[in-house]
Coordinates of C-alpha atoms and ligand atoms in Angstrom, one line a residue:
M1 CA 0.3 0.0 0.1
W2 CA 1.4 3.5 -1.0
T3 CA 0.5 5.6 1.7
S4 CA 2.5 8.8 1.4
G5 CA 1.0 12.0 0.7
V6 CA 1.9 13.5 -2.6
G7 CA 1.5 17.0 -3.4
L8 CA 1.6 18.5 -7.1
Y9 CA 2.2 22.1 -7.7
E10 CA 2.3 23.5 -10.9
K11 CA 3.5 26.9 -12.6
S12 CA 2.9 27.5 -16.1
M13 CA 2.7 24.1 -17.9
A14 CA 4.2 21.7 -15.7
F15 CA 3.8 19.8 -12.3
V16 CA 6.4 19.5 -9.5
I17 CA 5.7 16.1 -7.4
V18 CA 7.0 15.8 -4.0
T19 CA 6.4 13.3 -1.2
K20 CA 4.8 15.7 1.5
P21 CA 2.6 18.5 0.4
R22 CA 3.5 20.7 3.5
H23 CA 7.3 20.7 2.3
L24 CA 5.9 22.6 -0.9
V25 CA 3.6 24.9 0.6
P26 CA 6.2 27.8 1.6
H27 CA 7.6 27.6 -1.8
V28 CA 4.0 28.3 -3.3
R29 CA 3.6 32.1 -4.1
R30 CA 0.1 32.9 -4.9
T31 CA 0.7 35.0 -7.8
A32 CA -0.8 34.9 -11.5
A33 CA 2.2 32.6 -12.7
F34 CA 1.3 30.0 -10.5
I35 CA -1.3 27.9 -12.3
A36 CA -1.8 24.5 -10.6
L37 CA -2.0 22.9 -7.3
L38 CA -2.6 19.4 -7.2
A39 CA -3.8 18.5 -3.7
L40 CA -3.1 14.6 -3.1
S41 CA -2.9 12.6 0.1
A42 CA -3.4 9.0 0.4
L43 CA -3.1 7.2 -2.9
L44 CA -4.2 4.2 -4.8
P45 CA -3.0 0.6 -3.6
A46 CA 0.0 -0.4 -5.4
G47 CA 0.8 -3.5 -6.9
C48 CA -1.0 -7.1 -7.8
S49 CA -1.4 -9.2 -5.1
R50 CA -2.1 -12.7 -6.2
S51 CA -4.0 -15.0 -4.0
G52 CA -2.8 -18.7 -4.1
D53 CA 0.8 -18.0 -4.9
T54 CA 2.8 -20.7 -3.4
P55 CA 6.5 -19.9 -2.2
A56 CA 7.9 -21.6 -5.1
S57 CA 5.9 -19.5 -7.5
N58 CA 6.8 -16.5 -5.6
M59 CA 10.5 -17.2 -6.0
S60 CA 9.8 -17.6 -9.6
A61 CA 8.0 -14.5 -10.1
A62 CA 10.8 -12.7 -8.1
R63 CA 13.3 -14.1 -10.5
E64 CA 11.2 -13.0 -13.6
A65 CA 10.9 -9.7 -11.9
K66 CA 14.7 -9.5 -11.5
K67 CA 15.4 -10.3 -15.1
E68 CA 12.8 -7.7 -16.3
R69 CA 14.5 -5.0 -14.3
K70 CA 17.8 -6.1 -15.7
E71 CA 16.6 -5.8 -19.2
L72 CA 14.9 -2.5 -18.6
R73 CA 18.2 -1.2 -17.4
D74 CA 20.3 -2.6 -20.2
N75 CA 17.5 -0.9 -22.6
I76 CA 18.4 2.3 -21.3
K77 CA 21.8 2.5 -22.7
K78 CA 20.3 1.4 -26.1
I79 CA 18.2 4.3 -26.5
E80 CA 20.2 7.1 -24.7
P81 CA 21.6 8.4 -27.9
F82 CA 18.0 9.4 -29.2
F83 CA 17.7 12.0 -26.1
K84 CA 19.4 15.2 -25.5
P85 CA 21.1 15.7 -22.0
M86 CA 19.2 18.6 -20.4
A87 CA 20.6 22.0 -21.4
K88 CA 21.5 24.8 -19.1
P89 CA 18.1 26.5 -18.3
A90 CA 17.3 29.7 -19.8
A91 CA 16.1 32.6 -17.5
Y92 CA 12.5 31.5 -17.6
D93 CA 12.7 27.8 -17.9
W94 CA 11.4 25.6 -15.4
L95 CA 14.9 24.5 -13.8
A96 CA 16.0 28.2 -13.9
S97 CA 13.7 28.5 -10.7
H98 CA 13.1 25.0 -9.6
N99 CA 15.8 23.2 -7.8
E100 CA 14.7 19.4 -8.5
P101 CA 16.9 16.3 -8.1
G102 CA 15.5 14.4 -10.9
Q103 CA 14.7 10.5 -10.3
T104 CA 16.3 7.6 -12.1
F105 CA 14.6 4.2 -12.7
D106 CA 16.0 2.7 -9.7
E107 CA 15.2 5.7 -7.5
Y108 CA 11.5 5.1 -8.8
L109 CA 11.5 1.6 -8.1
D110 CA 12.9 2.4 -4.3
A111 CA 10.1 5.0 -3.9
D112 CA 7.3 2.3 -4.0
P113 CA 5.5 4.0 -6.8
V114 CA 1.7 3.9 -7.6
K115 CA 0.9 1.5 -10.3
P116 CA -2.3 0.4 -11.9
T117 CA -3.6 -2.9 -10.1
R118 CA -5.7 -5.8 -11.6
E119 CA -8.8 -4.2 -10.3
R120 CA -8.1 -0.7 -11.4
D121 CA -6.4 -1.0 -14.7
A122 CA -8.3 1.7 -17.1
I123 CA -7.8 5.3 -17.7
Y124 CA -11.4 7.1 -18.2
I125 CA -11.3 10.1 -20.1
L126 CA -14.6 12.4 -19.9
P127 CA -14.8 15.4 -22.5
L128 CA -16.1 17.9 -20.5
G129 CA -17.8 21.3 -21.9
T130 CA -18.5 22.2 -25.2
F131 CA -15.8 21.6 -27.6
T132 CA -15.0 22.7 -31.2
P133 CA -14.5 20.0 -33.9
Q134 CA -10.8 20.7 -33.7
Q135 CA -10.8 20.4 -29.8
T136 CA -12.8 17.1 -30.1
K137 CA -10.4 15.5 -32.6
I138 CA -7.5 16.5 -30.7
V139 CA -8.7 14.9 -27.3
A140 CA -9.4 11.7 -29.2
I141 CA -5.9 11.6 -30.6
A142 CA -4.2 12.5 -27.5
S143 CA -6.3 9.8 -25.5
G144 CA -5.2 7.3 -27.9
Y145 CA -1.5 8.4 -27.3
I146 CA -1.9 8.1 -23.7
E147 CA -3.2 4.5 -24.1
A148 CA -0.2 3.4 -26.4
F149 CA 2.2 5.3 -24.1
Y150 CA 1.0 3.6 -20.9
G151 CA -0.3 0.4 -22.1
L152 CA -3.6 1.0 -20.4
A153 CA -6.9 0.7 -21.7
I154 CA -8.7 4.0 -22.4
K155 CA -12.4 4.3 -21.9
M156 CA -13.9 7.5 -23.1
L157 CA -17.0 8.6 -21.6
P158 CA -19.9 10.6 -23.4
A159 CA -19.1 14.3 -23.4
R160 CA -21.4 16.2 -21.2
P161 CA -21.6 19.9 -20.7
I162 CA -20.8 22.0 -17.5
K163 CA -24.4 23.1 -16.7
R164 CA -25.2 26.9 -16.1
P165 CA -25.6 28.8 -14.1
L166 CA -22.7 27.8 -11.8
R167 CA -22.8 29.0 -8.1
I168 CA -20.9 32.3 -7.7
K169 CA -18.1 30.5 -5.8
D170 CA -17.6 28.2 -8.9
S171 CA -17.4 30.5 -11.6
R172 CA -15.8 34.1 -12.3
R173 CA -14.7 36.3 -15.0
N174 CA -10.6 36.5 -15.3
T175 CA -9.6 40.0 -14.5
Y176 CA -7.1 40.3 -17.5
T177 CA -8.8 38.1 -20.2
K178 CA -12.4 38.9 -19.0
V179 CA -13.2 35.3 -20.1
E180 CA -15.3 33.0 -17.8
Q181 CA -13.3 30.5 -15.4
V182 CA -14.7 27.5 -13.5
R183 CA -13.5 26.3 -10.4
T184 CA -11.5 23.3 -10.2
G185 CA -12.9 22.0 -7.0
Y186 CA -16.5 22.1 -8.2
I187 CA -15.3 19.8 -11.1
L188 CA -13.3 17.5 -9.2
D189 CA -15.8 17.0 -6.2
E190 CA -19.0 17.5 -7.6
L191 CA -18.7 16.4 -11.3
L192 CA -16.1 13.8 -11.4
K193 CA -16.1 11.8 -8.0
P194 CA -19.8 10.8 -8.5
L195 CA -18.7 9.5 -11.9
L196 CA -15.7 7.5 -10.9
P197 CA -15.9 3.8 -12.2
A198 CA -14.7 1.2 -9.7
D199 CA -12.1 -0.1 -12.4
A200 CA -10.5 3.2 -13.1
A201 CA -7.0 3.8 -12.5
A202 CA -7.6 7.6 -13.0
L203 CA -10.6 9.5 -14.4
I204 CA -9.3 12.3 -16.3
A205 CA -11.5 15.1 -17.7
F206 CA -10.2 17.4 -20.6
T207 CA -12.0 20.6 -20.8
P208 CA -11.9 23.8 -23.1
E209 CA -13.0 25.9 -19.9
D210 CA -10.4 28.2 -18.7
L211 CA -9.9 27.2 -14.8
F212 CA -9.0 28.7 -11.4
P213 CA -8.4 26.6 -8.3
D214 CA -9.3 29.7 -5.9
P215 CA -9.8 33.2 -5.6
S216 CA -6.1 33.9 -5.1
M217 CA -4.7 32.7 -8.3
A218 CA -5.2 33.7 -11.7
Y219 CA -5.8 30.5 -13.8
V220 CA -4.9 26.9 -13.6
F221 CA -3.9 24.4 -16.3
G222 CA -5.1 21.4 -14.4
Q223 CA -5.8 19.9 -10.9
A224 CA -6.0 16.4 -9.6
S225 CA -6.7 14.6 -6.6
L226 CA -4.7 11.3 -6.7
E227 CA -6.6 10.1 -3.3
N228 CA -9.8 10.5 -5.3
R229 CA -8.5 9.4 -8.6
V230 CA -9.7 12.3 -10.6
G231 CA -8.2 15.1 -12.6
V232 CA -9.2 17.9 -14.8
W233 CA -6.9 19.4 -17.6
S234 CA -7.8 22.5 -19.6
L235 CA -7.3 23.1 -23.3
A236 CA -7.9 27.0 -22.9
R237 CA -4.3 27.9 -22.9
L238 CA -2.7 25.6 -25.2
D239 CA -4.3 26.5 -28.5
D240 CA -2.6 30.1 -28.5
N241 CA -3.0 30.5 -32.1
A242 CA -1.2 27.5 -32.8
D243 CA -1.3 25.2 -35.9
F244 CA -3.2 22.1 -35.3
D245 CA -0.1 19.5 -35.2
T246 CA 1.3 22.2 -32.3
F247 CA -2.0 22.1 -30.4
L248 CA -2.2 18.3 -30.7
R249 CA 1.5 17.9 -29.7
R250 CA 1.1 20.2 -26.6
T251 CA -2.1 18.3 -25.6
I252 CA -0.2 14.9 -25.9
K253 CA 2.6 16.4 -23.8
I254 CA 0.3 17.6 -21.0
G255 CA -1.8 14.5 -21.0
A256 CA 1.1 11.9 -21.1
H257 CA 3.0 14.1 -18.4
E258 CA 0.1 14.4 -16.1
T259 CA -0.5 10.7 -16.2
G260 CA 3.1 10.0 -15.5
H261 CA 2.6 12.0 -12.4
M262 CA -0.6 9.9 -11.4
F263 CA 1.8 7.0 -11.3
S264 CA 4.5 8.7 -9.1
M265 CA 6.8 9.6 -11.7
R266 CA 8.7 12.8 -10.8
H267 CA 10.1 15.4 -13.1
C268 CA 13.1 14.3 -15.1
T269 CA 16.1 16.6 -15.0
K270 CA 18.8 14.3 -16.8
Y271 CA 17.2 14.7 -20.3
E272 CA 15.1 16.9 -22.4
C273 CA 12.1 14.6 -21.7
L274 CA 8.3 14.6 -21.8
M275 CA 8.7 14.2 -17.7
S276 CA 10.6 17.6 -17.3
G277 CA 9.0 20.4 -15.7
T278 CA 8.3 23.4 -18.3
N279 CA 7.4 26.8 -17.4
H280 CA 6.0 28.1 -20.6
L281 CA 4.8 27.1 -23.9
G282 CA 8.0 27.5 -25.6
E283 CA 9.8 24.9 -23.2
T284 CA 7.0 22.4 -24.0
D285 CA 7.3 23.1 -27.5
R286 CA 11.0 22.1 -27.3
R287 CA 10.5 18.8 -25.4
P288 CA 9.8 15.6 -27.3
I289 CA 6.4 13.6 -27.0
D290 CA 8.4 10.5 -25.6
A291 CA 10.1 10.0 -22.3
C292 CA 13.7 9.5 -21.9
P293 CA 15.5 6.2 -21.3
E294 CA 15.1 6.2 -17.5
C295 CA 11.5 7.6 -17.6
T296 CA 10.6 5.0 -20.3
A297 CA 11.8 2.2 -18.1
K298 CA 9.6 3.4 -15.5
I299 CA 6.6 3.4 -17.7
C300 CA 7.7 -0.3 -19.2
W301 CA 8.0 -1.5 -15.6
I302 CA 4.5 -0.2 -14.4
S303 CA 2.7 -1.4 -17.9
N304 CA 4.8 -4.6 -18.2
A305 CA 5.3 -3.8 -21.6
D306 CA 7.9 -5.3 -24.0
Q307 CA 9.7 -2.2 -24.9
A308 CA 10.4 -3.0 -28.6
S309 CA 6.6 -3.7 -29.3
R310 CA 5.5 -0.7 -27.2
Y311 CA 7.7 1.8 -29.4
K312 CA 6.2 -0.1 -32.6
T313 CA 2.7 0.5 -31.5
L314 CA 3.6 4.2 -30.8
A315 CA 5.2 4.4 -34.2
M316 CA 2.2 3.3 -35.7
F317 CA 0.0 5.5 -33.7
C318 CA 1.9 8.4 -34.5
R319 CA 1.9 7.8 -38.4
K320 CA -1.6 7.1 -38.5
N321 CA -2.1 10.5 -37.0
G322 CA 0.5 12.7 -38.9
L323 CA 3.4 12.6 -36.7
V324 CA 5.7 11.5 -39.0
K325 CA 8.9 12.6 -37.3
E326 CA 7.9 11.1 -34.3
A327 CA 6.8 7.9 -36.1
D328 CA 10.2 7.4 -37.9
E329 CA 12.0 8.0 -34.4
F330 CA 9.9 5.5 -32.5
D331 CA 10.6 2.8 -35.3
R332 CA 14.3 3.5 -34.9
K333 CA 14.3 3.2 -31.0
S334 CA 12.5 -0.2 -31.6
V335 CA 15.2 -1.5 -33.9
A336 CA 17.7 -0.3 -31.4
I337 CA 16.3 -2.4 -28.5
S338 CA 15.6 -5.5 -30.8
N339 CA 19.0 -5.3 -32.6
S340 CA 21.6 -4.9 -30.0
Ligands
ZN401 ZN1 4.8 17.9 -14.1
ZN402 ZN1 12.8 11.6 -18.3

């Protein structure tokens, strides 16, 4: 059982994950720049307990687990050439203002991370609000990417609107943009929690609405409660007059990054990685849609994925959805794992 409290605080695009929320509180300035606070406490049960295992089968399972970890460690070296080491941060980049230690594969294993369980092995996605045709398409593709990336079934729930009028405390006009914003606590507690299916590792709502977490903050990209296995991510600030592919890549990156946090993955500081923190859209745009060797080992471990096959699946998915550059690279990574 994973019982540590986990807090995620987000500034601009990214989230920081720490083991105890109270350690972060002094660092959170309630300014317009800070955008998300993920209040998390006791978490999902981790791992699969298998009733009826004999001591012999336990030993066999332990040997298999050791072999699997060795393979994953060996694969780290094989795909390292595809990733850039983390560059020295520019003035407004995430690492210029966040002193983070990073997290290797072994450190992740030692941290007793949250894993999907046999009973909770699906990610539910709820489109929440009124979407443009383009936003609908982007959410569908991003959901498919998360499915291929984490090897977990995605179950799409029927889209539903946010009914108006909202109570005064649940909605406001943003002072600067004059756009209506919806309070994240209302979405998490009153809309998502009652919908949470028993087999959900997580229920994630994508919404075109702009969000705010409390009156002191200007806006928030997203907020989640791992304790309750629900989260909401906004598309409102990802579009930014970008072309379709840029908007799609941003949404994929945000969705896959946040899902990684929901499985206890911390920010990556070793490589330019999907799991690195980002402070602004420019930083997000220069990051890959893939995770680095260390973070990929974590994902293959939690999903029991064969790494070469997983890359092939991702290549096919990207090719089908017009992400040709990424598709070619996933194919090359698959070959690198298989050939060496
Ligand atoms: Zn993050
Ligand atoms: Zn990484």
